Tab-separated table of C-alpha atoms and ligand atoms in Angstrom:
chain	number	residue	atom	x	y	z
X	1	MET	CA	-34.441	23.815	5.805
X	2	GLY	CA	-34.852	26.047	2.855
X	3	GLN	CA	-32.629	28.915	3.941
X	4	THR	CA	-30.058	29.935	1.428
X	5	ILE	CA	-26.451	30.463	2.295
X	6	GLY	CA	-26.222	33.680	0.357
X	7	LYS	CA	-27.842	35.521	3.223
X	8	PRO	CA	-25.480	36.609	5.959
X	9	THR	CA	-28.133	35.791	8.528
X	10	SER	CA	-28.218	32.131	7.665
X	11	ASN	CA	-25.531	30.696	9.806
X	12	PRO	CA	-25.408	26.938	9.460
X	13	PHE	CA	-24.211	26.637	13.025
X	14	GLN	CA	-26.733	28.998	14.512
X	15	ASN	CA	-28.311	26.332	16.593
X	16	SER	CA	-24.932	24.884	17.453
X	17	THR	CA	-25.842	21.291	16.871
X	18	LEU	CA	-22.368	20.594	15.571
X	19	PHE	CA	-20.926	22.353	18.562
X	20	SER	CA	-22.821	20.292	21.065
X	21	SER	CA	-22.324	17.090	19.189
X	22	LEU	CA	-18.595	17.506	19.039
X	23	LYS	CA	-18.564	18.270	22.713
X	24	ARG	CA	-20.404	15.078	23.357
X	25	SER	CA	-17.933	13.107	21.333
X	26	SER	CA	-15.025	14.696	23.150
X	27	SER	CA	-16.261	13.682	26.550
X	28	SER	CA	-16.667	10.121	25.415
X	29	GLN	CA	-13.071	9.781	24.258
X	30	PRO	CA	-10.857	7.996	26.723
X	31	THR	CA	-7.458	9.463	27.295
X	32	CYS	CA	-4.406	7.506	26.380
X	33	ASP	CA	-0.687	7.523	26.482
X	34	GLN	CA	0.461	8.747	23.119
X	35	ASN	CA	3.787	7.040	23.487
X	36	THR	CA	2.332	3.585	23.392
X	37	ARG	CA	3.638	1.435	20.622
X	38	PRO	CA	1.710	1.488	17.370
X	39	SER	CA	-0.875	-1.204	17.345
X	40	ILE	CA	-3.969	-1.906	15.415
X	41	PHE	CA	-6.000	-1.333	18.546
X	42	SER	CA	-4.642	2.087	19.157
X	43	THR	CA	-7.217	3.621	16.892
X	44	LEU	CA	-9.589	2.843	19.711
X	45	LYS	CA	-7.617	4.950	22.145
X	46	ARG	CA	-7.331	8.505	21.066
X	47	PRO	CA	-6.194	11.552	22.935
X	48	PRO	CA	-9.148	13.629	24.063
X	49	VAL	CA	-10.596	15.984	21.545
X	50	SER	CA	-10.265	19.433	22.997
X	51	LYS	CA	-13.002	21.984	23.165
X	52	PRO	CA	-14.346	22.912	19.789
X	53	SER	CA	-14.878	26.617	20.455
X	54	ASP	CA	-11.546	27.516	18.899
X	55	PHE	CA	-12.263	26.047	15.515
X	56	ILE	CA	-16.002	26.354	15.158
X	57	PRO	CA	-15.815	29.959	13.965
X	58	LEU	CA	-13.075	28.999	11.541
X	59	PHE	CA	-14.986	26.067	10.236
X	60	ASN	CA	-18.010	28.263	9.982
X	61	ASP	CA	-16.121	30.800	7.880
X	62	CYS	CA	-14.863	28.060	5.614
X	63	ILE	CA	-18.299	26.647	5.056
X	64	TYR	CA	-19.598	30.115	4.462
X	65	ALA	CA	-16.899	30.974	1.940
X	66	ALA	CA	-17.144	27.652	0.185
X	67	SER	CA	-20.883	27.629	0.014
X	68	SER	CA	-21.167	31.213	-1.199
X	69	ARG	CA	-18.750	30.458	-3.947
X	70	THR	CA	-20.522	27.268	-4.806
X	71	GLN	CA	-23.914	28.856	-4.803
X	72	GLU	CA	-22.729	31.338	-7.373
X	73	TYR	CA	-21.930	28.399	-9.583
X	74	LEU	CA	-25.202	26.679	-8.897
X	75	LEU	CA	-27.402	29.661	-9.621
X	76	PHE	CA	-25.354	31.292	-12.327
X	77	LYS	CA	-27.333	31.637	-15.496
X	78	ASP	CA	-25.301	32.449	-18.551
X	79	PRO	CA	-27.460	34.656	-20.807
X	80	GLU	CA	-25.983	32.920	-23.827
X	81	ASP	CA	-26.186	29.543	-22.172
X	82	LYS	CA	-22.613	28.651	-23.021
X	83	PHE	CA	-21.347	28.216	-19.497
X	84	HIS	CA	-21.686	24.675	-18.249
X	85	PRO	CA	-19.479	24.126	-15.224
X	86	SER	CA	-18.755	20.453	-14.784
X	87	PRO	CA	-19.310	18.768	-11.440
X	88	GLU	CA	-15.541	18.471	-11.361
X	89	VAL	CA	-15.197	22.243	-11.158
X	90	LEU	CA	-17.622	22.374	-8.289
X	91	THR	CA	-15.776	19.727	-6.371
X	92	GLN	CA	-12.459	21.399	-6.788
X	93	SER	CA	-13.608	24.944	-6.145
X	94	VAL	CA	-13.887	24.192	-2.469
X	95	ASN	CA	-10.199	24.021	-1.775
X	96	LEU	CA	-9.632	26.200	1.241
X	97	ASN	CA	-6.521	26.413	3.306
X	98	MET	CA	-7.034	28.745	6.154
X	99	THR	CA	-4.513	28.593	8.913
X	100	ASP	CA	-2.214	26.135	10.551
X	101	THR	CA	-5.028	24.983	12.788
X	102	PHE	CA	-7.345	24.022	10.001
X	103	ASN	CA	-6.710	22.648	6.566
X	104	CYS	CA	-8.360	21.062	3.615
X	105	THR	CA	-6.723	18.404	1.493
X	106	VAL	CA	-8.091	17.698	-1.942
X	107	MET	CA	-7.886	14.001	-2.714
X	108	THR	CA	-6.110	12.730	-5.794
X	109	PRO	CA	-8.325	11.042	-8.409
X	110	GLU	CA	-7.124	7.668	-7.112
X	111	GLN	CA	-7.903	8.552	-3.522
X	112	ARG	CA	-11.353	9.751	-4.491
X	113	ILE	CA	-12.093	6.258	-5.689
X	114	LEU	CA	-10.276	4.360	-2.939
X	115	LEU	CA	-11.488	6.402	0.003
X	116	GLY	CA	-14.735	7.759	-1.396
X	117	ALA	CA	-13.734	11.257	-0.297
X	118	ASP	CA	-13.423	14.313	-2.507
X	119	TRP	CA	-11.644	16.324	0.120
X	120	VAL	CA	-10.839	16.115	3.800
X	121	TRP	CA	-11.073	18.929	6.291
X	122	ALA	CA	-8.952	18.658	9.367
X	123	VAL	CA	-8.608	20.523	12.611
X	124	LEU	CA	-4.964	20.243	13.537
X	125	GLU	CA	-3.267	19.772	16.857
X	126	LYS	CA	-1.109	22.816	17.504
X	127	PRO	CA	2.483	21.589	17.877
X	128	THR	CA	2.350	18.336	15.921
X	129	LYS	CA	-0.057	19.436	13.195
X	130	ASN	CA	-1.631	16.013	13.442
X	131	PRO	CA	-5.323	15.958	12.657
X	132	ARG	CA	-7.461	16.121	15.753
X	133	ILE	CA	-10.814	16.028	14.060
X	134	GLN	CA	-11.389	15.247	10.432
X	135	ILE	CA	-14.363	15.586	8.163
X	136	ALA	CA	-14.140	13.540	4.987
X	137	VAL	CA	-16.438	15.050	2.399
X	138	GLN	CA	-18.143	13.383	-0.508
X	139	VAL	CA	-19.888	15.670	-2.924
X	140	LEU	CA	-23.062	14.612	-4.621
X	141	HIS	CA	-24.217	16.719	-7.484
X	142	MET	CA	-27.628	17.220	-8.942
X	143	GLN	CA	-27.112	14.408	-11.348
X	144	GLU	CA	-26.178	11.003	-10.045
X	145	ARG	CA	-22.595	10.637	-8.901
X	146	GLU	CA	-22.220	7.467	-10.918
X	147	ASP	CA	-22.755	9.453	-14.100
X	148	THR	CA	-20.077	11.942	-13.242
X	149	GLU	CA	-17.659	9.239	-12.288
X	150	GLU	CA	-17.956	7.515	-15.603
X	151	ASN	CA	-18.091	10.586	-17.797
X	152	GLY	CA	-15.968	13.024	-15.897
X	153	ILE	CA	-12.698	11.154	-16.166
X	154	THR	CA	-10.376	11.975	-18.998
X	155	PRO	CA	-9.454	8.803	-20.859
X	156	GLU	CA	-5.763	9.757	-21.051
X	157	ALA	CA	-2.879	9.388	-18.664
X	158	CYS	CA	-4.646	8.516	-15.429
X	159	SER	CA	-7.235	6.143	-16.762
X	160	GLU	CA	-5.048	3.148	-16.099
X	161	SER	CA	-4.458	3.866	-12.467
X	162	LEU	CA	-8.075	4.898	-12.053
X	163	GLN	CA	-9.141	1.566	-13.433
X	164	MET	CA	-6.833	-0.092	-10.958
X	165	ALA	CA	-8.283	1.971	-8.146
X	166	GLN	CA	-11.755	0.966	-9.234
X	167	LYS	CA	-10.722	-2.654	-9.313
X	168	GLU	CA	-9.315	-2.385	-5.789
X	169	SER	CA	-12.598	-1.173	-4.436
X	170	SER	CA	-15.127	-2.615	-6.819
X	171	ASN	CA	-17.085	-4.493	-4.184
X	172	LYS	CA	-18.188	-1.318	-2.412
X	173	SER	CA	-20.102	1.783	-3.361
X	174	THR	CA	-18.460	5.174	-2.968
X	175	TYR	CA	-20.775	5.862	-0.030
X	176	GLU	CA	-19.682	2.718	1.733
X	177	ARG	CA	-16.048	3.452	1.013
X	178	LEU	CA	-16.307	6.846	2.661
X	179	VAL	CA	-17.979	5.348	5.715
X	180	ASP	CA	-15.374	2.577	5.859
X	181	PHE	CA	-12.577	5.095	5.639
X	182	CYS	CA	-13.961	7.203	8.471
X	183	THR	CA	-14.697	4.164	10.595
X	184	SER	CA	-11.139	2.934	10.135
X	185	ILE	CA	-9.868	6.175	11.630
X	186	GLY	CA	-12.267	6.360	14.526
X	187	LYS	CA	-14.911	8.528	16.076
X	188	ASP	CA	-13.006	11.741	15.515
X	189	CYS	CA	-13.403	11.320	11.774
X	190	TYR	CA	-16.775	12.357	10.415
X	191	ALA	CA	-18.236	11.540	7.046
X	192	LEU	CA	-20.050	14.407	5.361
X	193	PHE	CA	-22.208	13.796	2.323
X	194	LEU	CA	-22.697	17.155	0.684
X	195	PHE	CA	-25.436	17.687	-1.850
X	196	PHE	CA	-24.921	20.540	-4.246
X	197	GLY	CA	-28.502	21.166	-5.154
X	198	LYS	CA	-31.443	18.849	-4.943
X	199	LYS	CA	-34.165	18.077	-7.406
X	200	ASN	CA	-36.629	20.738	-6.363
X	201	ASP	CA	-34.172	23.135	-4.826
X	202	LYS	CA	-31.232	23.649	-7.112
X	203	GLY	CA	-29.639	26.590	-5.353
X	204	ASN	CA	-29.306	24.964	-1.996
X	205	ILE	CA	-26.574	22.931	-0.429
X	206	TYR	CA	-27.492	20.159	1.927
X	207	GLY	CA	-25.312	17.923	3.927
X	208	VAL	CA	-25.511	15.086	6.326
X	209	LEU	CA	-22.706	14.502	8.775
X	210	SER	CA	-22.098	11.621	11.123
X	211	ASN	CA	-19.323	9.654	12.720
X	212	ASN	CA	-21.617	6.695	13.034
X	213	PHE	CA	-22.908	5.894	9.569
X	214	GLU	CA	-21.533	2.425	10.047
X	215	ALA	CA	-24.479	1.789	12.330
X	216	ALA	CA	-26.519	1.825	9.155
X	217	ILE	CA	-24.659	-1.146	7.813
X	218	GLY	CA	-26.450	-4.100	9.245
X	219	LYS	CA	-29.663	-2.197	9.665
X	220	CYS	CA	-29.965	-1.622	5.977
X	221	ASN	CA	-28.607	-3.639	3.143
X	222	ASN	CA	-26.386	-0.946	1.824
X	223	ILE	CA	-25.773	2.744	1.800
X	224	ASP	CA	-26.792	4.370	-1.416
X	225	ARG	CA	-27.897	7.764	-2.549
X	226	THR	CA	-31.518	7.146	-1.766
X	227	PHE	CA	-30.575	6.091	1.698
X	228	ILE	CA	-28.628	9.269	2.282
X	229	GLU	CA	-31.296	11.426	0.755
X	230	ASN	CA	-33.750	9.838	3.128
X	231	PHE	CA	-31.988	11.583	5.952
X	232	PHE	CA	-33.599	14.746	4.736
X	233	LYS	CA	-37.038	13.275	4.944
X	234	GLY	CA	-36.283	12.251	8.481
X	235	SER	CA	-37.579	8.758	7.993
X	236	ARG	CA	-34.371	7.038	8.972
X	237	VAL	CA	-32.967	9.494	11.418
X	238	LYS	CA	-34.287	7.562	14.357
X	239	HIS	CA	-31.950	4.738	13.523
X	240	PHE	CA	-28.879	6.750	14.361
X	241	MET	CA	-27.940	7.641	17.842
X	242	SER	CA	-25.162	9.963	16.867
X	243	LEU	CA	-26.484	11.608	13.790
X	244	LEU	CA	-24.945	14.972	14.336
X	245	PHE	CA	-26.735	17.516	12.294
X	246	LEU	CA	-28.429	18.189	9.071
X	247	LEU	CA	-26.519	20.960	7.502
X	248	ASN	CA	-28.982	23.279	5.922
X	249	CYS	CA	-27.147	26.239	4.568
N	1	MET	CA	4.255	-19.509	-2.784
N	2	ASP	CA	1.674	-16.928	-1.901
N	3	LEU	CA	3.770	-14.522	-3.775
N	4	TYR	CA	3.685	-16.671	-6.822
N	5	GLY	CA	-0.032	-17.269	-6.521
N	6	LYS	CA	-0.518	-13.559	-6.570
N	7	MET	CA	1.685	-13.228	-9.586
N	8	ALA	CA	-0.322	-15.754	-11.473
N	9	ALA	CA	-3.474	-13.961	-10.466
N	10	THR	CA	-2.244	-10.686	-11.838
N	11	GLN	CA	-1.776	-12.362	-15.180
N	12	ASP	CA	-5.535	-12.159	-15.494
N	13	MET	CA	-5.247	-8.484	-16.116
N	14	LYS	CA	-3.003	-8.978	-19.083
N	15	GLY	CA	-4.489	-7.722	-22.297
N	16	LYS	CA	-7.832	-6.949	-20.697
N	17	GLY	CA	-7.778	-3.213	-21.143
N	18	GLU	CA	-9.444	-1.754	-24.153
N	19	GLY	CA	-6.586	-0.003	-25.865
N	20	GLY	CA	-3.909	2.124	-24.285
N	21	ASP	CA	-1.225	1.042	-21.936
N	22	GLN	CA	-2.861	-2.025	-20.478
N	23	ASN	CA	-0.483	-4.812	-21.291
N	24	PHE	CA	2.120	-6.033	-18.915
N	25	ASP	CA	3.737	-9.284	-17.985
N	26	TYR	CA	3.741	-8.842	-14.245
N	27	MET	CA	2.391	-6.530	-11.669
N	28	PHE	CA	4.259	-5.865	-8.450
N	29	LYS	CA	2.578	-4.193	-5.529
N	30	LEU	CA	5.010	-2.068	-3.542
N	31	LEU	CA	4.430	-0.055	-0.386
N	32	ILE	CA	6.325	2.908	0.966
N	33	ILE	CA	6.110	3.150	4.736
N	34	GLY	CA	7.738	5.114	7.533
N	35	ASN	CA	7.054	8.011	9.873
N	36	SER	CA	5.193	11.071	8.699
N	37	SER	CA	7.261	13.673	6.784
N	38	VAL	CA	10.301	11.484	6.110
N	39	GLY	CA	9.685	12.012	2.387
N	40	LYS	CA	7.620	9.024	1.206
N	41	THR	CA	5.307	11.032	-1.026
N	42	SER	CA	8.196	13.095	-2.411
N	43	PHE	CA	10.132	9.935	-3.117
N	44	LEU	CA	7.265	8.490	-5.122
N	45	PHE	CA	6.721	11.766	-6.959
N	46	ARG	CA	10.366	11.877	-7.890
N	47	TYR	CA	10.282	8.335	-9.197
N	48	ALA	CA	6.962	8.420	-11.016
N	49	ASP	CA	6.820	12.042	-12.201
N	50	ASP	CA	10.409	13.211	-11.798
N	51	ALA	CA	9.205	16.162	-9.767
N	52	PHE	CA	9.815	17.595	-6.330
N	53	THR	CA	8.099	20.213	-4.237
N	54	SER	CA	9.228	21.525	-0.875
N	55	ALA	CA	5.641	22.104	0.206
N	56	PHE	CA	4.475	19.517	2.711
N	57	VAL	CA	0.999	18.134	2.179
N	58	SER	CA	0.401	15.390	4.681
N	59	THR	CA	-0.940	12.315	2.924
N	60	VAL	CA	-4.464	11.294	3.844
N	61	GLY	CA	-4.779	7.532	4.311
N	62	ILE	CA	-3.350	5.922	1.218
N	63	ASP	CA	-2.716	6.693	-2.410
N	64	PHE	CA	-0.877	5.039	-5.256
N	65	LYS	CA	0.882	5.629	-8.516
N	66	VAL	CA	1.664	3.311	-11.371
N	67	LYS	CA	4.953	3.008	-13.180
N	68	THR	CA	6.070	0.480	-15.759
N	69	VAL	CA	9.615	-0.827	-15.807
N	70	TYR	CA	11.262	-3.197	-18.243
N	71	LYS	CA	13.407	-6.084	-17.255
N	72	ASN	CA	14.699	-8.673	-19.678
N	73	ASP	CA	12.036	-7.731	-22.208
N	74	LYS	CA	9.309	-8.157	-19.655
N	75	ARG	CA	7.003	-5.332	-18.771
N	76	ILE	CA	6.623	-5.049	-15.044
N	77	LYS	CA	3.892	-2.804	-13.822
N	78	LEU	CA	4.669	-1.326	-10.438
N	79	GLN	CA	1.687	-0.330	-8.371
N	80	ILE	CA	3.340	1.794	-5.726
N	81	TRP	CA	1.324	2.584	-2.633
N	82	ASP	CA	2.076	5.704	-0.688
N	83	THR	CA	0.936	5.462	2.907
N	84	ALA	CA	0.264	8.052	5.568
N	85	GLY	CA	2.694	7.659	8.450
N	86	GLN	CA	0.383	8.847	11.174
N	87	GLU	CA	-0.986	6.477	13.733
N	88	ARG	CA	-4.616	7.370	13.022
N	89	TYR	CA	-4.334	5.777	9.578
N	90	ARG	CA	-2.776	2.568	10.806
N	91	THR	CA	-5.907	0.458	10.289
N	92	ILE	CA	-6.357	1.491	6.690
N	93	THR	CA	-2.675	1.348	5.751
N	94	THR	CA	-1.982	-2.058	7.263
N	95	ALA	CA	-4.918	-3.427	5.295
N	96	TYR	CA	-2.809	-2.844	2.211
N	97	TYR	CA	0.266	-4.663	3.528
N	98	ARG	CA	-1.206	-8.027	2.716
N	99	GLY	CA	-0.914	-7.833	-1.036
N	100	ALA	CA	2.482	-6.168	-1.113
N	101	MET	CA	5.506	-7.946	-2.545
N	102	GLY	CA	7.976	-5.262	-1.589
N	103	PHE	CA	8.387	-2.450	0.910
N	104	ILE	CA	10.477	0.668	0.997
N	105	LEU	CA	10.860	1.445	4.680
N	106	MET	CA	11.925	5.053	4.959
N	107	TYR	CA	13.394	7.238	7.657
N	108	ASP	CA	14.793	10.746	7.578
N	109	ILE	CA	18.538	11.059	8.276
N	110	THR	CA	17.870	14.416	9.965
N	111	ASN	CA	15.263	12.952	12.286
N	112	GLU	CA	16.360	10.592	15.023
N	113	GLU	CA	12.804	9.657	15.957
N	114	SER	CA	12.038	8.441	12.450
N	115	PHE	CA	15.116	6.225	12.607
N	116	GLY	CA	14.107	4.921	16.023
N	117	ALA	CA	10.742	3.940	14.585
N	118	VAL	CA	12.269	1.690	11.903
N	119	GLN	CA	12.166	-1.319	14.200
N	120	ASP	CA	8.449	-0.780	14.813
N	121	TRP	CA	7.725	-0.440	11.122
N	122	SER	CA	9.640	-3.616	10.507
N	123	THR	CA	7.454	-5.375	13.056
N	124	GLN	CA	4.390	-4.043	11.250
N	125	ILE	CA	5.653	-5.611	8.033
N	126	LYS	CA	6.205	-8.944	9.762
N	127	THR	CA	2.762	-8.806	11.320
N	128	TYR	CA	0.688	-7.798	8.335
N	129	SER	CA	2.492	-8.881	5.180
N	130	TRP	CA	3.595	-12.029	3.467
N	131	ASP	CA	6.722	-13.731	4.716
N	132	ASN	CA	8.255	-13.412	1.292
N	133	ALA	CA	7.861	-9.656	1.028
N	134	GLN	CA	11.143	-7.924	0.297
N	135	VAL	CA	12.270	-4.783	2.110
N	136	VAL	CA	14.684	-1.994	1.299
N	137	LEU	CA	15.579	0.464	4.048
N	138	ALA	CA	15.970	4.026	2.777
N	139	GLY	CA	17.574	6.859	4.743
N	140	ASN	CA	16.082	9.842	2.931
N	141	LYS	CA	17.080	13.524	2.773
N	142	CYS	CA	20.772	12.697	2.399
N	143	ASP	CA	21.131	16.059	0.670
N	144	MET	CA	20.861	17.670	4.115
N	145	GLU	CA	24.317	16.690	5.291
N	146	GLU	CA	24.619	19.613	7.744
N	147	GLU	CA	21.542	18.491	9.617
N	148	ARG	CA	22.338	14.816	9.634
N	149	VAL	CA	21.755	13.068	12.981
N	150	VAL	CA	21.779	9.457	11.780
N	151	SER	CA	25.117	8.265	10.433
N	152	VAL	CA	25.392	6.178	7.284
N	153	ASP	CA	26.955	3.417	9.355
N	154	SER	CA	24.132	3.159	11.861
N	155	GLY	CA	21.689	3.022	8.970
N	156	ARG	CA	23.645	0.266	7.294
N	157	LEU	CA	24.073	-1.639	10.531
N	158	LEU	CA	20.359	-1.569	11.321
N	159	ALA	CA	19.539	-2.729	7.799
N	160	GLU	CA	21.940	-5.614	8.247
N	161	GLN	CA	20.373	-6.595	11.557
N	162	LEU	CA	16.911	-6.544	10.057
N	163	GLY	CA	18.034	-8.336	6.910
N	164	PHE	CA	17.110	-5.472	4.596
N	165	GLU	CA	18.975	-3.846	1.749
N	166	PHE	CA	20.025	-0.275	2.378
N	167	PHE	CA	20.290	3.011	0.502
N	168	GLU	CA	20.670	6.602	1.492
N	169	THR	CA	18.483	8.658	-0.786
N	170	SER	CA	17.333	12.129	-1.651
N	171	ALA	CA	14.012	12.782	-3.304
N	172	LYS	CA	15.051	16.403	-3.574
N	173	ASP	CA	18.335	15.901	-5.408
N	174	ASN	CA	17.251	12.669	-7.061
N	175	ILE	CA	19.873	10.493	-5.373
N	176	ASN	CA	19.360	6.715	-5.379
N	177	VAL	CA	15.628	6.990	-6.029
N	178	LYS	CA	15.586	4.888	-9.169
N	179	GLN	CA	18.224	2.578	-7.698
N	180	THR	CA	16.090	1.873	-4.649
N	181	PHE	CA	13.114	0.822	-6.747
N	182	GLU	CA	15.254	-1.176	-9.154
N	183	ARG	CA	16.912	-3.035	-6.307
N	184	LEU	CA	13.555	-3.852	-4.796
N	185	VAL	CA	12.296	-5.147	-8.135
N	186	ASP	CA	15.440	-7.283	-8.466
N	187	LEU	CA	14.912	-8.722	-5.001
N	188	ILE	CA	11.328	-9.615	-5.809
N	189	CYS	CA	12.372	-11.233	-9.073
N	190	ASP	CA	15.022	-13.257	-7.265
N	191	LYS	CA	12.499	-14.368	-4.711
N	192	MET	CA	10.077	-15.394	-7.420
N	193	SER	CA	12.632	-17.511	-9.260
N	194	GLU	CA	13.626	-19.048	-5.942
N	195	SER	CA	10.097	-20.040	-4.983
N	196	LEU	CA	9.566	-21.479	-8.435
N	197	ASP	CA	12.685	-23.610	-8.140
N	198	THR	CA	11.531	-24.989	-4.846
N	199	ASP	CA	8.059	-25.830	-6.017
N	200	SER	CA	7.817	-27.892	-9.147
N	201	ALA	CA	4.041	-28.004	-9.075
N	202	VAL	CA	3.685	-24.484	-10.305
N	203	THR	CA	6.315	-24.800	-12.989
N	204	THR	CA	3.748	-26.393	-15.211
N	205	GLY	CA	1.707	-23.220	-15.364
N	206	ALA	CA	1.991	-20.993	-18.368
N	207	PRO	CA	3.399	-17.964	-16.526
N	208	THR	CA	6.327	-20.073	-15.396
N	209	ALA	CA	7.642	-20.273	-18.895
N	210	LYS	CA	7.963	-16.529	-18.808
N	211	LEU	CA	9.806	-16.578	-15.535
N	212	THR	CA	12.319	-19.193	-16.467
N	213	ASP	CA	12.915	-18.414	-20.085
N	214	SER	CA	16.512	-17.440	-20.560
N	215	ALA	CA	16.415	-13.842	-21.610
N	216	PRO	CA	19.851	-12.241	-21.529
N	217	PRO	CA	20.428	-10.933	-18.043
N	218	LEU	CA	20.888	-7.204	-17.581
N	219	GLN	CA	23.250	-5.792	-14.991
N	220	GLN	CA	21.780	-8.118	-12.436
N	221	PRO	CA	22.781	-11.652	-13.219
N	222	GLY	CA	20.761	-14.250	-11.406
N	223	CYS	CA	17.436	-12.560	-11.863
N	224	ASN	CA	15.555	-14.253	-14.629
N	225	CYS	CA	12.280	-12.469	-14.634
E	1	GDP	N1	15.808	18.321	1.748
E	1	GDP	C1	14.942	17.343	1.452
E	1	GDP	N2	13.639	17.498	1.761
E	1	GDP	C2	12.796	16.493	1.440
E	1	GDP	C3	13.237	15.302	0.812
E	1	GDP	N3	12.163	14.497	0.625
E	1	GDP	C4	11.102	15.162	1.144
E	1	GDP	N4	11.474	16.356	1.627
E	1	GDP	C5	10.600	17.346	2.264
E	1	GDP	O1	10.118	16.810	3.470
E	1	GDP	C6	8.766	17.170	3.696
E	1	GDP	C7	7.901	15.919	3.863
E	1	GDP	O2	7.904	15.195	2.666
E	1	GDP	P1	6.728	14.193	2.274
E	1	GDP	O3	7.143	13.539	1.012
E	1	GDP	O4	5.413	14.865	2.273
E	1	GDP	O5	6.811	13.184	3.498
E	1	GDP	P2	5.824	11.945	3.869
E	1	GDP	O6	4.958	12.407	4.975
E	1	GDP	O7	6.748	10.859	4.311
E	1	GDP	O8	5.069	11.594	2.633
E	1	GDP	C8	8.347	18.016	2.499
E	1	GDP	O9	8.453	19.360	2.853
E	1	GDP	C9	9.373	17.654	1.443
E	1	GDP	O10	9.580	18.711	0.566
E	1	GDP	C10	14.623	15.179	0.491
E	1	GDP	O11	15.117	14.192	-0.070
E	1	GDP	N5	15.432	16.232	0.850
E	2	MG	MG1	3.022	11.531	2.402
């Protein structure tokens, strides 16, 4: 921890924890006949996730590009102190579309509420372009997310549908919604909570990625920001068998 | 009955919003389903925003848009859910079937596979939604006549067999988009009046007065909502 992404030497995947973790998940996926009729159980049977070596460098580049750009925002000091980028800008600046094997979809304001995701990265299957692995990302800024949600929304045109979206999902926190969304897809969908800056370390970006956050539900009462931040202190890590990596870029 | 119960429930929302466009008499939940890339998202964009883009951005999970329509002086708020067609999202999308009063089941007239999947989608509706949910079958991309592989007749025939209404549509050229939604709204209204007629218990409720009051019918006689 504590490395900054601005340095070319700080490769978030240097120790290849993501690499090995994805490999592990791929070997645990049972194969299945893709032509089987759609059924609710079919999310349990996924085609095998192929070796990650082809997309890791790509993913790496994306993270690198996104985080460099973001860090410029985080550390930028306007001499006249007139520049105040909103969390919104930060969230939307990370819209990268690389190739036809990897894409990033920015969620609509409604989806951000319903699914708890700000954007979704996907590694695509070559001929079909179906997602093979997805990472649903929720961005947490230096100030509490709840603040930004209430203040960051323009009261005009979309407010009605946003209120509806909120009503649809009012019984769950945004953290839980993201975990629910990923769980509904299956083990090849990872939830990534991305912190742009932390209290004592404003220039850094931290993240915690897992395809098994749902294990937390039941062990703890609920998933909230404190809970997620605790990952960084390591106090809860032991609870999760498949905690994949702590992104420290 | 369930349908009506839901209607009554949505009355709660009436007048609750602080200012703005919050008032409505009814809210209908509609779902657009069908294989990936048949044009569901484009269809909704055309209807709600009168826009079209040829770029394909595969929908993640679910999304929705809101549009208000007027029928016999009643404001009907349509909450239209756009679903992702891919299998991996099946768990999350089917969770939204339950509350839906109407479905637009879409295939692509240039894509045989999407037409072949209609039967499966219809089964999904039967499995996960209310019995009273209304369905319109839409054969989209009818602007692409040269690439057509599904004839109008086979579309119509399948709709008949499944008991659905049928339109061929184009989100691109804005053909039958509004008509499809309007027909679905009419069908839901008809169904509502029907279930009210057959159950006198609910006719004592306040919302019933709204449903049965005799506003002059528009083009669609027989629908009183
Ligand atoms: N020619 C034509 N193309 C369409 C029509 N509707 C959608 N498309 C295109 O078909 C592709 C998939 O559309 P989309 O709405 O994303 O499909 P979805 O996956 O069902 O939501 C996009 O490239 C659209 O531009 C249509 O009516 N005519
Ligand atoms: Mg779509």
